[in-house]
């Protein structure tokens, strides 16, 4: 990040430490005016992401977010991109959820629903710019569609599942482990229901026969992950044949998983998760590109 951003942190701090919106005030990022509500919202995000940061470090992070906010919006406009109807729908749902849960707090610090919409729209725009940047035809750094799809097929799984627990709650509300006999009974019950699912019984019906469980009846698509637990889960699911159910345990949990073919329905799941897959494969590299764009922007009063 350019030194010019750091030099102007004091100005940004004065503007963004206010507890309510002031009409007509904000900051400038190069030639773009960013209103104070957006500034405040970005500062809140910086706080959540950097809980142990000092005030100076916090303002640095917020200044970086402001520079990226304008850089992405500029790229989005210059490439003549637009959000899809699905992206707009998801954006609206996200903003409504944020406002429903935190609207009172945001109002108290001077952030409006419109401010939240602007920042969340920029996040959706960032995804759109990334897709355009790596587009096989006409992208800045073209990525072959076959490579992306191959990565998806090798690193993602699709399934529905029932989750059980090898713990229960005592009279004091504390979690306690099941006895060996109770564990064995639970495992046998899960295996019986897996056989039922393989025989055509709906997963929802199987779940009703199993005590103390949660169930995902909608298809879940999951990346293999980087931590040990995620990778263990991923490997267990891979051992189950497509369109079959199996049972396995990970730590204090037991799973009945009905695996689905990730390529079913003419690649429907790939089309739905394509952007997520691209972020997994190229997200870190693209962020460096974005950082380069943002470094060309100066935050000032």
Short mmCIF file of C-alpha atoms in Angstrom, two decimals:
data_model
loop_
_atom_site.label_atom_id
_atom_site.label_comp_id
_atom_site.label_asym_id
_atom_site.label_seq_id
_atom_site.Cartn_x
_atom_site.Cartn_y
_atom_site.Cartn_z
CA UNK A 1 0.00 0.00 0.00
CA UNK A 2 1.36 3.46 -0.86
CA UNK A 3 2.69 5.65 1.92
CA UNK A 4 0.14 8.31 0.93
CA UNK A 5 -2.60 6.15 2.44
CA UNK A 6 -0.75 5.87 5.74
CA UNK A 7 -0.01 9.60 5.85
CA UNK A 8 -3.69 10.39 5.62
CA UNK A 9 -4.85 7.94 8.27
CA UNK A 10 -5.38 10.69 10.82
CA UNK A 11 -7.82 12.41 8.46
CA UNK A 12 -9.66 9.14 7.91
CA UNK A 13 -9.81 8.52 11.66
CA UNK A 14 -11.37 11.92 12.30
CA UNK A 15 -13.99 11.34 9.65
CA UNK A 16 -14.82 7.76 10.58
CA UNK A 17 -14.84 7.92 14.35
CA UNK A 18 -18.11 9.86 14.27
CA UNK A 19 -21.15 8.10 15.70
CA UNK A 20 -23.72 9.35 13.19
CA UNK A 21 -23.90 10.27 9.52
CA UNK A 22 -23.29 13.86 8.52
CA UNK A 23 -24.77 14.79 5.17
CA UNK A 24 -22.19 15.70 2.56
CA UNK A 25 -19.19 14.44 4.53
CA UNK A 26 -16.94 11.51 3.72
CA UNK A 27 -13.59 10.88 2.12
CA UNK A 28 -12.18 11.06 -1.37
CA UNK A 29 -10.37 8.17 -3.00
CA UNK A 30 -8.64 9.73 -6.00
CA UNK A 31 -11.52 11.48 -7.75
CA UNK A 32 -14.29 9.40 -6.17
CA UNK A 33 -16.31 10.64 -3.19
CA UNK A 34 -17.13 7.95 -0.61
CA UNK A 35 -19.84 8.92 1.85
CA UNK A 36 -19.26 8.61 5.57
CA UNK A 37 -21.73 5.76 6.10
CA UNK A 38 -19.75 3.52 3.76
CA UNK A 39 -16.58 4.56 5.55
CA UNK A 40 -18.09 3.64 8.91
CA UNK A 41 -19.31 0.28 7.66
CA UNK A 42 -15.89 -0.58 6.28
CA UNK A 43 -14.34 0.41 9.59
CA UNK A 44 -16.69 -2.00 11.37
CA UNK A 45 -15.60 -4.76 9.01
CA UNK A 46 -11.97 -3.94 9.70
CA UNK A 47 -12.66 -4.19 13.43
CA UNK A 48 -14.29 -7.62 13.08
CA UNK A 49 -11.40 -8.93 10.98
CA UNK A 50 -8.66 -7.45 13.19
CA UNK A 51 -9.91 -7.76 16.78
CA UNK A 52 -6.47 -7.22 18.35
CA UNK A 53 -5.45 -4.33 16.09
CA UNK A 54 -4.42 -0.96 17.51
CA UNK A 55 -6.30 2.17 16.42
CA UNK A 56 -3.53 3.01 13.98
CA UNK A 57 -3.55 -0.51 12.52
CA UNK A 58 -7.34 -0.41 12.32
CA UNK A 59 -7.31 2.82 10.36
CA UNK A 60 -4.69 1.37 8.02
CA UNK A 61 -6.94 -1.62 7.31
CA UNK A 62 -9.94 0.60 6.74
CA UNK A 63 -8.00 2.84 4.36
CA UNK A 64 -7.00 -0.25 2.40
CA UNK A 65 -10.64 -1.33 2.23
CA UNK A 66 -11.65 2.12 0.96
CA UNK A 67 -9.01 1.98 -1.76
CA UNK A 68 -10.14 -1.51 -2.80
CA UNK A 69 -13.80 -0.45 -2.70
CA UNK A 70 -13.20 2.26 -5.28
CA UNK A 71 -10.75 0.18 -7.33
CA UNK A 72 -13.25 -2.66 -7.73
CA UNK A 73 -16.12 -0.34 -8.60
CA UNK A 74 -13.91 1.34 -11.19
CA UNK A 75 -12.87 -2.00 -12.75
CA UNK A 76 -16.47 -3.20 -12.76
CA UNK A 77 -17.61 -0.08 -14.62
CA UNK A 78 -14.68 0.05 -17.04
CA UNK A 79 -15.24 -3.58 -18.05
CA UNK A 80 -18.96 -2.81 -18.59
CA UNK A 81 -20.01 -5.66 -16.31
CA UNK A 82 -23.36 -6.21 -14.64
CA UNK A 83 -24.71 -8.46 -11.90
CA UNK A 84 -26.90 -11.39 -12.84
CA UNK A 85 -30.49 -11.62 -11.54
CA UNK A 86 -29.35 -14.39 -9.17
CA UNK A 87 -26.50 -12.23 -7.85
CA UNK A 88 -28.91 -9.36 -7.30
CA UNK A 89 -31.31 -11.65 -5.47
CA UNK A 90 -28.57 -13.05 -3.23
CA UNK A 91 -27.30 -9.53 -2.59
CA UNK A 92 -30.75 -8.37 -1.52
CA UNK A 93 -31.13 -11.38 0.77
CA UNK A 94 -27.74 -10.74 2.35
CA UNK A 95 -28.41 -7.05 2.97
CA UNK A 96 -31.87 -7.74 4.40
CA UNK A 97 -30.41 -10.32 6.78
CA UNK A 98 -27.67 -7.96 7.95
CA UNK A 99 -30.17 -5.16 8.49
CA UNK A 100 -32.60 -7.46 10.29
CA UNK A 101 -29.98 -8.61 12.79
CA UNK A 102 -27.80 -5.51 13.14
CA UNK A 103 -29.85 -2.61 11.79
CA UNK A 104 -30.38 -0.99 15.17
CA UNK A 105 -26.66 -1.04 15.90
CA UNK A 106 -25.68 0.25 12.46
CA UNK A 107 -28.20 3.08 12.78
CA UNK A 108 -26.64 4.04 16.12
CA UNK A 109 -23.20 4.48 14.52
CA UNK A 110 -24.46 6.30 11.44
CA UNK A 111 -24.69 3.49 8.87
CA UNK A 112 -27.81 3.20 6.72
CA UNK A 113 -29.19 0.22 4.87
CA UNK A 114 -28.19 1.97 1.65
CA UNK A 115 -24.58 2.16 2.89
CA UNK A 116 -24.58 -1.58 3.56
CA UNK A 117 -26.06 -2.20 0.11
CA UNK A 118 -23.25 -0.21 -1.51
CA UNK A 119 -20.51 -2.20 0.22
CA UNK A 120 -22.17 -5.58 -0.33
CA UNK A 121 -22.73 -4.66 -3.98
CA UNK A 122 -19.01 -3.96 -4.30
CA UNK A 123 -18.31 -7.46 -2.97
CA UNK A 124 -20.57 -8.97 -5.61
CA UNK A 125 -18.87 -6.76 -8.20
CA UNK A 126 -15.50 -8.13 -7.07
CA UNK A 127 -16.67 -11.65 -7.90
CA UNK A 128 -17.89 -10.48 -11.30
CA UNK A 129 -14.56 -8.78 -12.03
CA UNK A 130 -12.70 -11.94 -11.01
CA UNK A 131 -14.82 -14.04 -13.37
CA UNK A 132 -14.11 -11.60 -16.21
CA UNK A 133 -10.40 -11.44 -15.35
CA UNK A 134 -10.01 -15.22 -15.70
CA UNK A 135 -12.53 -15.73 -18.51
CA UNK A 136 -11.38 -18.34 -21.02
CA UNK A 137 -12.34 -16.03 -23.87
CA UNK A 138 -11.14 -12.45 -23.49
CA UNK A 139 -9.90 -12.58 -19.90
CA UNK A 140 -6.79 -10.77 -18.73
CA UNK A 141 -5.33 -14.08 -17.52
CA UNK A 142 -7.49 -16.70 -19.29
CA UNK A 143 -8.20 -19.90 -17.39
CA UNK A 144 -9.34 -22.88 -19.45
CA UNK A 145 -12.83 -24.02 -18.53
CA UNK A 146 -11.64 -27.62 -18.62
CA UNK A 147 -9.03 -26.86 -15.94
CA UNK A 148 -11.59 -25.20 -13.70
CA UNK A 149 -14.08 -28.03 -14.10
CA UNK A 150 -11.39 -30.64 -13.46
CA UNK A 151 -10.46 -28.85 -10.23
CA UNK A 152 -14.13 -28.84 -9.19
CA UNK A 153 -14.53 -32.55 -9.86
CA UNK A 154 -11.37 -33.44 -7.93
CA UNK A 155 -11.79 -31.16 -4.93
CA UNK A 156 -15.52 -30.86 -4.26
CA UNK A 157 -18.17 -33.32 -3.07
CA UNK A 158 -21.96 -33.20 -3.15
CA UNK A 159 -24.13 -34.92 -0.55
CA UNK A 160 -27.08 -34.88 1.81
CA UNK A 161 -26.53 -36.00 5.37
CA UNK A 162 -27.74 -36.84 8.85
CA UNK A 163 -25.45 -35.89 11.75
CA UNK A 164 -25.55 -37.66 15.10
CA UNK A 165 -23.59 -37.02 18.29
CA UNK A 166 -21.57 -39.25 20.60
CA UNK A 167 -22.37 -36.87 23.44
CA UNK A 168 -25.46 -36.04 25.44
CA UNK A 169 -26.38 -33.40 28.02
CA UNK A 170 -26.54 -34.07 31.75
CA UNK A 171 -28.89 -32.49 34.28
CA UNK A 172 -26.55 -29.52 34.62
CA UNK A 173 -26.60 -28.81 30.89
CA UNK A 174 -23.04 -30.04 30.39
CA UNK A 175 -21.99 -32.25 27.49
CA UNK A 176 -21.04 -35.77 28.52
CA UNK A 177 -19.89 -38.68 26.31
CA UNK A 178 -22.16 -41.62 25.58
CA UNK A 179 -21.29 -44.95 27.14
CA UNK A 180 -19.65 -47.59 24.95
CA UNK A 181 -22.95 -49.45 24.79
CA UNK A 182 -24.83 -46.30 23.77
CA UNK A 183 -22.22 -45.53 21.11
CA UNK A 184 -22.52 -49.02 19.67
CA UNK A 185 -26.31 -48.78 19.60
CA UNK A 186 -26.15 -45.42 17.82
CA UNK A 187 -23.70 -46.73 15.22
CA UNK A 188 -25.94 -49.74 14.56
CA UNK A 189 -29.00 -47.50 14.20
CA UNK A 190 -27.17 -45.32 11.66
CA UNK A 191 -26.03 -48.35 9.70
CA UNK A 192 -29.57 -49.75 9.64
CA UNK A 193 -30.94 -46.47 8.31
CA UNK A 194 -28.19 -46.21 5.70
CA UNK A 195 -29.30 -49.59 4.40
CA UNK A 196 -32.87 -48.27 4.33
CA UNK A 197 -31.82 -45.20 2.35
CA UNK A 198 -29.98 -47.43 -0.13
CA UNK A 199 -33.22 -49.39 -0.42
CA UNK A 200 -35.15 -46.30 -1.41
CA UNK A 201 -36.27 -44.77 1.89
CA UNK A 202 -36.10 -40.92 1.78
CA UNK A 203 -33.35 -39.40 3.93
CA UNK A 204 -35.94 -37.35 5.84
CA UNK A 205 -37.77 -40.52 6.88
CA UNK A 206 -34.54 -42.14 8.02
CA UNK A 207 -33.69 -39.08 10.11
CA UNK A 208 -36.99 -39.33 12.00
CA UNK A 209 -35.97 -42.75 13.30
CA UNK A 210 -32.63 -41.53 14.64
CA UNK A 211 -32.49 -39.69 18.00
CA UNK A 212 -30.67 -36.41 18.65
CA UNK A 213 -29.69 -35.64 15.06
CA UNK A 214 -29.62 -32.79 12.55
CA UNK A 215 -30.31 -33.35 8.87
CA UNK A 216 -29.35 -31.59 5.63
CA UNK A 217 -32.03 -32.59 3.15
CA UNK A 218 -30.81 -30.10 0.54
CA UNK A 219 -27.68 -30.92 -1.43
CA UNK A 220 -24.51 -29.63 0.22
CA UNK A 221 -21.44 -28.92 -1.91
CA UNK A 222 -18.19 -28.79 0.05
CA UNK A 223 -14.55 -28.15 -0.78
CA UNK A 224 -12.09 -30.67 0.66
CA UNK A 225 -10.69 -27.93 2.89
CA UNK A 226 -7.29 -27.47 4.45
CA UNK A 227 -7.81 -28.51 8.07
CA UNK A 228 -7.60 -32.11 9.25
CA UNK A 229 -11.29 -32.48 10.12
CA UNK A 230 -12.53 -31.25 6.72
CA UNK A 231 -10.06 -33.45 4.87
CA UNK A 232 -11.07 -36.48 6.95
CA UNK A 233 -14.75 -35.86 6.19
CA UNK A 234 -13.95 -35.39 2.49
CA UNK A 235 -12.03 -38.67 2.27
CA UNK A 236 -14.82 -40.60 3.99
CA UNK A 237 -17.39 -39.27 1.54
CA UNK A 238 -15.13 -40.14 -1.41
CA UNK A 239 -15.20 -43.76 -0.26
CA UNK A 240 -18.98 -43.83 -0.73
CA UNK A 241 -20.19 -44.58 -4.26
CA UNK A 242 -22.26 -41.98 -6.06
CA UNK A 243 -25.98 -42.25 -5.31
CA UNK A 244 -25.29 -44.48 -2.31
CA UNK A 245 -25.41 -43.88 1.46
CA UNK A 246 -22.72 -44.73 3.97
CA UNK A 247 -21.90 -44.24 7.64
CA UNK A 248 -18.68 -42.98 9.20
CA UNK A 249 -17.48 -41.17 12.31
CA UNK A 250 -15.28 -38.11 12.78
CA UNK A 251 -14.43 -37.15 16.36
CA UNK A 252 -17.60 -36.88 18.45
CA UNK A 253 -19.87 -37.06 15.40
CA UNK A 254 -21.41 -39.85 13.35
CA UNK A 255 -22.64 -39.20 9.83
CA UNK A 256 -25.05 -40.91 7.49
CA UNK A 257 -24.13 -39.44 4.12
CA UNK A 258 -25.97 -39.92 0.85
CA UNK A 259 -23.38 -39.01 -1.75
CA UNK A 260 -24.48 -37.39 -5.01
CA UNK A 261 -22.76 -37.28 -8.37
CA UNK A 262 -21.04 -33.88 -8.60
CA UNK A 263 -21.50 -34.02 -12.40
CA UNK A 264 -25.18 -34.95 -12.42
CA UNK A 265 -27.81 -33.01 -14.37
CA UNK A 266 -25.46 -31.84 -17.12
CA UNK A 267 -23.07 -30.14 -14.73
CA UNK A 268 -25.75 -28.17 -12.88
CA UNK A 269 -23.76 -28.06 -9.62
CA UNK A 270 -20.64 -26.86 -11.41
CA UNK A 271 -22.60 -23.99 -12.94
CA UNK A 272 -24.00 -23.09 -9.51
CA UNK A 273 -20.63 -23.23 -7.73
CA UNK A 274 -18.39 -22.10 -10.55
CA UNK A 275 -17.54 -18.75 -8.97
CA UNK A 276 -16.88 -20.34 -5.59
CA UNK A 277 -14.61 -22.86 -7.28
CA UNK A 278 -12.77 -20.09 -9.11
CA UNK A 279 -12.26 -18.24 -5.81
CA UNK A 280 -10.81 -21.40 -4.28
CA UNK A 281 -8.46 -21.95 -7.20
CA UNK A 282 -7.44 -18.36 -7.97
CA UNK A 283 -8.67 -16.31 -4.99
CA UNK A 284 -5.27 -15.58 -3.44
CA UNK A 285 -3.69 -14.73 -6.79
CA UNK A 286 -6.59 -12.44 -7.67
CA UNK A 287 -6.37 -10.63 -4.35
CA UNK A 288 -2.79 -9.71 -5.20
CA UNK A 289 -4.05 -8.28 -8.49
CA UNK A 290 -6.68 -6.28 -6.61
CA UNK A 291 -4.07 -5.05 -4.12
CA UNK A 292 -2.06 -3.78 -7.07
CA UNK A 293 -5.06 -1.86 -8.41
CA UNK A 294 -5.87 -0.47 -4.96
CA UNK A 295 -2.28 0.74 -4.43
CA UNK A 296 -2.88 3.28 -7.19
CA UNK A 297 -5.60 5.01 -5.14
CA UNK A 298 -5.02 7.67 -2.50
CA UNK A 299 -7.43 8.21 0.40
CA UNK A 300 -7.87 11.88 1.33
CA UNK A 301 -10.32 14.34 2.83
#
